Short mmCIF file of C-alpha atoms in Angstrom, two decimals:
data_model
loop_
_atom_site.label_atom_id
_atom_site.label_comp_id
_atom_site.label_asym_id
_atom_site.label_seq_id
_atom_site.Cartn_x
_atom_site.Cartn_y
_atom_site.Cartn_z
CA MET A 1 -6.83 5.77 -13.62
CA PRO A 2 -8.41 2.97 -11.57
CA GLU A 3 -6.03 0.81 -9.59
CA ARG A 4 -7.10 -2.84 -9.28
CA GLU A 5 -5.25 -5.07 -6.84
CA ALA A 6 -5.45 -8.01 -4.48
CA LYS A 7 -3.61 -8.06 -1.17
CA LEU A 8 -2.61 -10.71 1.37
CA VAL A 9 -0.74 -10.31 4.64
CA VAL A 10 1.78 -12.85 5.90
CA THR A 11 0.31 -14.01 9.22
CA GLY A 12 2.27 -17.22 9.84
CA GLU A 13 5.05 -17.88 12.33
CA ARG A 14 7.88 -17.26 9.84
CA PRO A 15 6.97 -14.17 7.78
CA PRO A 16 10.44 -13.58 6.26
CA VAL A 17 10.64 -17.22 5.10
CA VAL A 18 7.19 -17.20 3.50
CA ALA A 19 7.82 -13.80 1.90
CA GLY A 20 11.11 -15.07 0.49
CA GLU A 21 9.46 -18.13 -1.02
CA ILE A 22 6.79 -15.99 -2.70
CA ALA A 23 9.43 -13.59 -4.01
CA GLY A 24 11.21 -16.57 -5.56
CA LEU A 25 8.21 -17.99 -7.45
CA THR A 26 8.70 -18.48 -11.19
CA ARG A 27 5.05 -19.25 -12.06
CA LEU A 28 1.70 -18.12 -10.66
CA GLY A 29 -1.87 -18.23 -11.93
CA GLY A 30 -0.82 -20.09 -15.06
CA ARG A 31 1.71 -17.43 -16.09
CA ALA A 32 5.47 -17.18 -15.92
CA LEU A 33 6.89 -14.70 -13.44
CA ARG A 34 10.00 -12.71 -14.23
CA ASP A 35 12.22 -10.87 -11.78
CA GLY A 36 11.45 -7.18 -11.43
CA GLY A 37 14.26 -6.34 -9.04
CA ALA A 38 13.87 -4.57 -5.70
CA ALA A 39 12.91 -1.08 -4.59
CA ALA A 40 13.52 1.01 -1.49
CA ILE A 41 10.39 3.07 -0.74
CA ARG A 42 9.66 5.82 1.77
CA ASP A 43 6.05 6.96 2.09
CA VAL A 44 4.70 9.99 3.92
CA TYR A 45 0.91 10.42 4.08
CA LEU A 46 -0.61 13.83 4.65
CA ASP A 47 -4.06 15.03 5.66
CA THR A 48 -5.71 18.13 7.03
CA PRO A 49 -5.37 18.57 10.80
CA ALA A 50 -9.06 17.57 11.06
CA GLY A 51 -8.59 14.45 8.91
CA ALA A 52 -10.76 15.60 5.99
CA LEU A 53 -9.15 13.25 3.46
CA ARG A 54 -9.46 10.22 5.69
CA ALA A 55 -13.12 11.06 6.38
CA ARG A 56 -13.78 10.90 2.62
CA GLY A 57 -11.90 7.62 2.21
CA ASP A 58 -9.18 9.43 0.24
CA SER A 59 -5.44 9.47 0.81
CA LEU A 60 -2.60 11.74 -0.26
CA ARG A 61 0.89 10.29 -0.35
CA VAL A 62 4.40 11.44 -1.14
CA ARG A 63 6.48 8.44 -2.19
CA VAL A 64 10.23 8.43 -2.72
CA GLN A 65 11.20 5.29 -4.60
CA ASN A 66 14.87 4.65 -5.25
CA GLY A 67 15.47 8.36 -4.72
CA ARG A 68 12.72 9.63 -7.04
CA PRO A 69 9.68 11.48 -5.55
CA PHE A 70 6.08 10.81 -6.63
CA LEU A 71 2.77 12.35 -5.61
CA THR A 72 -0.21 9.99 -5.25
CA LEU A 73 -3.88 10.70 -4.57
CA LYS A 74 -6.19 7.69 -4.07
CA GLY A 75 -9.93 7.42 -3.64
CA PRO A 76 -12.06 4.95 -1.66
CA GLY A 77 -11.79 1.24 -2.51
CA ARG A 78 -14.56 -0.73 -4.24
CA SER A 79 -14.86 -4.51 -4.13
CA VAL A 80 -14.88 -5.87 -7.70
CA GLY A 81 -14.38 -9.58 -6.98
CA PRO A 82 -13.27 -12.04 -4.34
CA GLY A 83 -10.27 -10.47 -2.66
CA VAL A 84 -9.92 -7.79 -5.38
CA ILE A 85 -10.26 -4.05 -4.75
CA GLU A 86 -10.43 -1.22 -7.27
CA ARG A 87 -9.88 2.46 -6.49
CA ASP A 88 -9.27 5.64 -8.47
CA GLU A 89 -5.63 6.66 -8.40
CA LEU A 90 -3.59 9.60 -9.62
CA GLU A 91 0.16 9.03 -9.40
CA THR A 92 2.71 11.30 -11.03
CA PRO A 93 6.35 12.32 -10.58
CA TRP A 94 6.71 15.35 -8.31
CA SER A 95 6.78 18.65 -10.17
CA PRO A 96 5.27 22.15 -9.86
CA GLU A 97 2.59 21.04 -12.32
CA ALA A 98 1.75 17.92 -10.29
CA TYR A 99 1.58 20.03 -7.13
CA ALA A 100 -0.79 22.54 -8.73
CA ARG A 101 -3.00 19.78 -10.10
CA CYS A 102 -3.16 18.12 -6.68
CA LEU A 103 -4.26 21.38 -5.03
CA ASP A 104 -6.91 21.86 -7.72
CA ILE A 105 -8.30 18.36 -7.18
CA LEU A 106 -8.38 18.83 -3.41
CA ALA A 107 -10.20 22.16 -3.88
CA THR A 108 -12.96 20.42 -5.87
CA ARG A 109 -13.38 18.12 -2.85
CA GLY A 110 -13.82 21.01 -0.46
CA ILE A 111 -10.24 20.99 0.83
CA SER A 112 -8.74 24.43 0.23
CA LEU A 113 -5.08 24.89 1.08
CA ARG A 114 -3.09 28.08 1.32
CA PRO A 115 -0.75 28.92 -1.56
CA ALA A 116 2.80 27.70 -1.07
CA ALA A 117 5.74 27.41 -3.42
CA PRO A 118 6.23 23.78 -4.54
CA GLY A 119 9.94 23.77 -3.75
CA ALA A 120 12.22 20.76 -4.08
CA ASP A 121 10.82 18.75 -1.18
CA PRO A 122 7.21 17.68 -1.70
CA VAL A 123 6.51 16.96 1.97
CA ASP A 124 7.73 20.41 3.01
CA ALA A 125 5.59 22.03 0.30
CA LEU A 126 2.43 20.22 1.39
CA LEU A 127 3.08 20.95 5.06
CA ALA A 128 3.52 24.63 4.18
CA ALA A 129 0.19 24.50 2.33
CA GLY A 130 -1.59 23.50 5.54
CA LEU A 131 -1.50 19.70 5.68
CA SER A 132 -0.14 17.54 8.50
CA ARG A 133 1.75 14.24 8.59
CA ALA A 134 -0.63 11.31 9.02
CA GLN A 135 1.82 8.42 8.68
CA GLU A 136 5.39 7.58 7.70
CA ARG A 137 6.79 4.20 6.74
CA GLU A 138 9.52 2.45 4.78
CA THR A 139 9.07 -0.55 2.50
CA HIS A 140 11.57 -2.97 1.04
CA ARG A 141 9.80 -4.27 -2.09
CA ARG A 142 10.70 -7.30 -4.20
CA LEU A 143 8.98 -7.39 -7.57
CA ARG A 144 7.86 -10.12 -9.96
CA TYR A 145 5.97 -9.54 -13.21
CA ALA A 146 3.35 -11.92 -14.63
CA ASP A 147 4.15 -12.39 -18.31
CA GLY A 148 1.50 -11.23 -20.77
CA GLY A 149 3.51 -11.87 -23.93
CA ALA A 150 5.65 -9.53 -26.02
CA GLY A 151 7.52 -8.51 -22.87
CA ARG A 152 4.46 -6.83 -21.39
CA PRO A 153 3.28 -7.77 -17.89
CA VAL A 154 -0.38 -8.36 -17.09
CA ALA A 155 0.24 -7.92 -13.36
CA GLU A 156 2.84 -6.94 -10.82
CA LEU A 157 3.52 -9.07 -7.75
CA ALA A 158 5.06 -7.04 -4.93
CA VAL A 159 6.39 -8.74 -1.81
CA ASP A 160 6.69 -6.00 0.80
CA GLU A 161 8.54 -5.80 4.10
CA VAL A 162 6.89 -2.78 5.72
CA THR A 163 8.20 -0.78 8.67
CA TYR A 164 5.81 1.74 10.24
CA ARG A 165 7.37 4.66 12.11
CA LEU A 166 4.92 5.05 14.98
CA ALA A 167 5.02 7.01 18.22
CA ALA A 168 5.39 3.68 20.04
CA GLY A 169 8.40 2.76 17.88
CA ALA A 170 9.08 0.88 14.65
CA VAL A 171 6.61 -1.91 13.83
CA GLY A 172 7.05 -4.26 10.86
CA HIS A 173 4.98 -6.73 8.92
CA HIS A 174 4.99 -8.49 5.54
CA GLU A 175 2.37 -8.36 2.82
CA VAL A 176 1.86 -9.29 -0.81
CA GLU A 177 0.20 -7.03 -3.38
CA ILE A 178 -0.84 -8.20 -6.85
CA GLU A 179 -1.79 -5.31 -9.12
CA ALA A 180 -3.27 -5.56 -12.62
CA LYS A 181 -1.15 -3.82 -15.25
CA ALA A 182 -3.27 -4.72 -18.30
CA PRO A 183 -6.92 -5.74 -18.93
CA ALA A 184 -5.99 -9.44 -18.70
CA GLY A 185 -4.69 -8.76 -15.21
CA ALA A 186 -8.27 -8.55 -13.92
CA ASP A 187 -8.69 -12.30 -14.54
CA PHE A 188 -5.21 -13.08 -13.24
CA LEU A 189 -5.71 -11.55 -9.77
CA PRO A 190 -8.25 -14.05 -8.33
CA LEU A 191 -6.32 -16.97 -9.85
CA ALA A 192 -3.11 -15.75 -8.21
CA VAL A 193 -4.79 -15.29 -4.82
CA THR A 194 -6.35 -18.77 -4.95
CA GLU A 195 -3.05 -20.40 -5.86
CA LEU A 196 -1.08 -18.56 -3.17
CA GLN A 197 -3.61 -19.52 -0.51
CA ALA A 198 -3.57 -23.16 -1.65
CA ARG A 199 0.21 -23.23 -1.47
CA PHE A 200 0.81 -21.32 1.77
CA GLY A 201 -2.42 -21.99 3.65
CA SER A 202 -2.94 -20.15 6.93
CA ALA A 203 0.39 -18.35 6.55
CA LEU A 204 -1.43 -15.90 4.24
CA THR A 205 -4.60 -13.94 4.98
CA PRO A 206 -6.56 -11.94 2.36
CA TRP A 207 -6.51 -8.27 3.31
CA ARG A 208 -8.89 -5.61 2.01
CA HIS A 209 -7.13 -2.69 3.64
CA GLY A 210 -4.40 -0.39 2.43
CA LYS A 211 -1.15 0.25 4.24
CA LEU A 212 -2.34 3.63 5.52
CA ALA A 213 -5.42 2.21 7.25
CA THR A 214 -3.44 -0.79 8.50
CA GLY A 215 -0.82 1.44 10.11
CA LEU A 216 -3.45 3.61 11.79
CA ALA A 217 -5.15 0.48 13.14
CA ILE A 218 -1.81 -0.84 14.43
CA GLU A 219 -1.46 2.37 16.46
CA ARG A 220 -4.90 1.80 18.00
CA LEU A 221 -4.09 -1.85 18.66
CA LEU A 222 -0.85 -1.02 20.46
CA ALA A 223 -2.69 1.50 22.63
CA SER A 224 -5.30 -1.09 23.71
CA PRO A 225 -4.95 -3.33 26.79
CA GLY A 226 -2.46 -6.08 25.97
CA GLY A 227 -1.60 -4.45 22.65
CA ALA A 228 2.10 -4.17 23.39
CA ALA A 229 2.35 -7.97 23.50
CA MET A 230 1.25 -8.07 19.84
CA VAL A 231 4.72 -6.92 18.75
CA VAL A 232 7.80 -9.08 19.29
CA ASP A 233 11.25 -8.00 18.07
CA GLY A 234 9.66 -5.10 16.20
CA HIS A 235 7.27 -7.30 14.16
CA LEU A 236 3.56 -8.00 14.47
CA THR A 237 2.85 -11.47 15.85
CA PRO A 238 0.35 -13.87 14.21
CA ALA A 239 -2.00 -13.19 17.15
CA ALA A 240 -2.12 -9.49 16.21
CA TYR A 241 -3.97 -9.94 12.93
CA PRO A 242 -7.47 -11.03 14.12
CA PRO A 243 -7.90 -8.02 16.45
CA LEU A 244 -6.28 -5.79 13.84
CA ALA A 245 -8.78 -7.00 11.21
CA ALA A 246 -11.62 -6.37 13.66
CA LEU A 247 -10.46 -2.80 14.20
CA LEU A 248 -10.26 -2.23 10.45
CA SER A 249 -13.67 -3.80 9.77
CA ALA A 250 -15.20 -1.47 12.33
CA GLY A 251 -13.97 1.42 10.21
CA SER A 252 -13.58 1.64 6.44
CA ASP A 253 -14.34 -1.58 4.58
CA ALA A 254 -11.81 -1.13 1.80
CA SER A 255 -9.64 1.82 2.60
CA PRO A 256 -7.01 3.43 0.36
CA GLY A 257 -3.30 3.61 0.87
#
C-alpha cells in the first residue's frame, strides 16, 4: 500500500526540548491528539553488495519494534504536495511466508538471491541469501494520534530520537514524521506541517529524505573536510543540516527509508 507522510528534522539549538514539546502537543491541524505511547525500534537495512536496491530507489528493512520483527520493502518517493511524500510500501510481520514473498518481489526487480532457510532471525536469513548490511540504527519513538472520530486516527505523529551506528561512531538527531492513516489524513498532513513550522520556526526544517538516505549522507558528511566538527556530544549540530541537505539533494530527491 502507498505510504504518505510529511517529515521535519529538528535543527535548532535544543533538539531534545523542541522534540519534547512536540511530543506533548494535545492539538494539531485542527484535530485533537491522543497519546500513542512509546516504542523502542531497531532497524537494519540490507542491500546487494553492489547496491542494486539503492540504485533503484528501493529499500529493504528489518525492523524490531518492542521485540517484534517486521520486514519492510519500500519504493522510491513521489512528491504529492508541499512537504508530503508518497511511496509504495510493503510491511509485514516476519514469517517464512513474508520471507518468500520478499524474495519473489526482489526477483521481479532483477535481484535474484540464493535460497536460504528463513530461520528465526530475519537479518541472518537475508544475509545468508546474499544481501549485505547497509545501515543500522536505533530509534526511540513517541507517538501521538490525530483523532478522526470513532476512535480511529487519521494520522500518526511520531517524534523520533534516532541514533545511527556508523563506522565513525554513534550519531544522533531528532525528527518528526506525520503519516496518514486514513483518506482524511492526506488533507491533515500539510495543515500539521504549516502549524508546526509557525509554532517552532527555524527549529524545524522540512525534510524530503528517509532515514536510510539521511544516515548514508551523514557518513559522507563526516568523511568530508571539517565534517567531524558537525557532531558534538554524539548529536548533529544545527550547522550540519545545510551541507547534509546539499549532499542529499545531489542524490535522490525523495529517497525511501
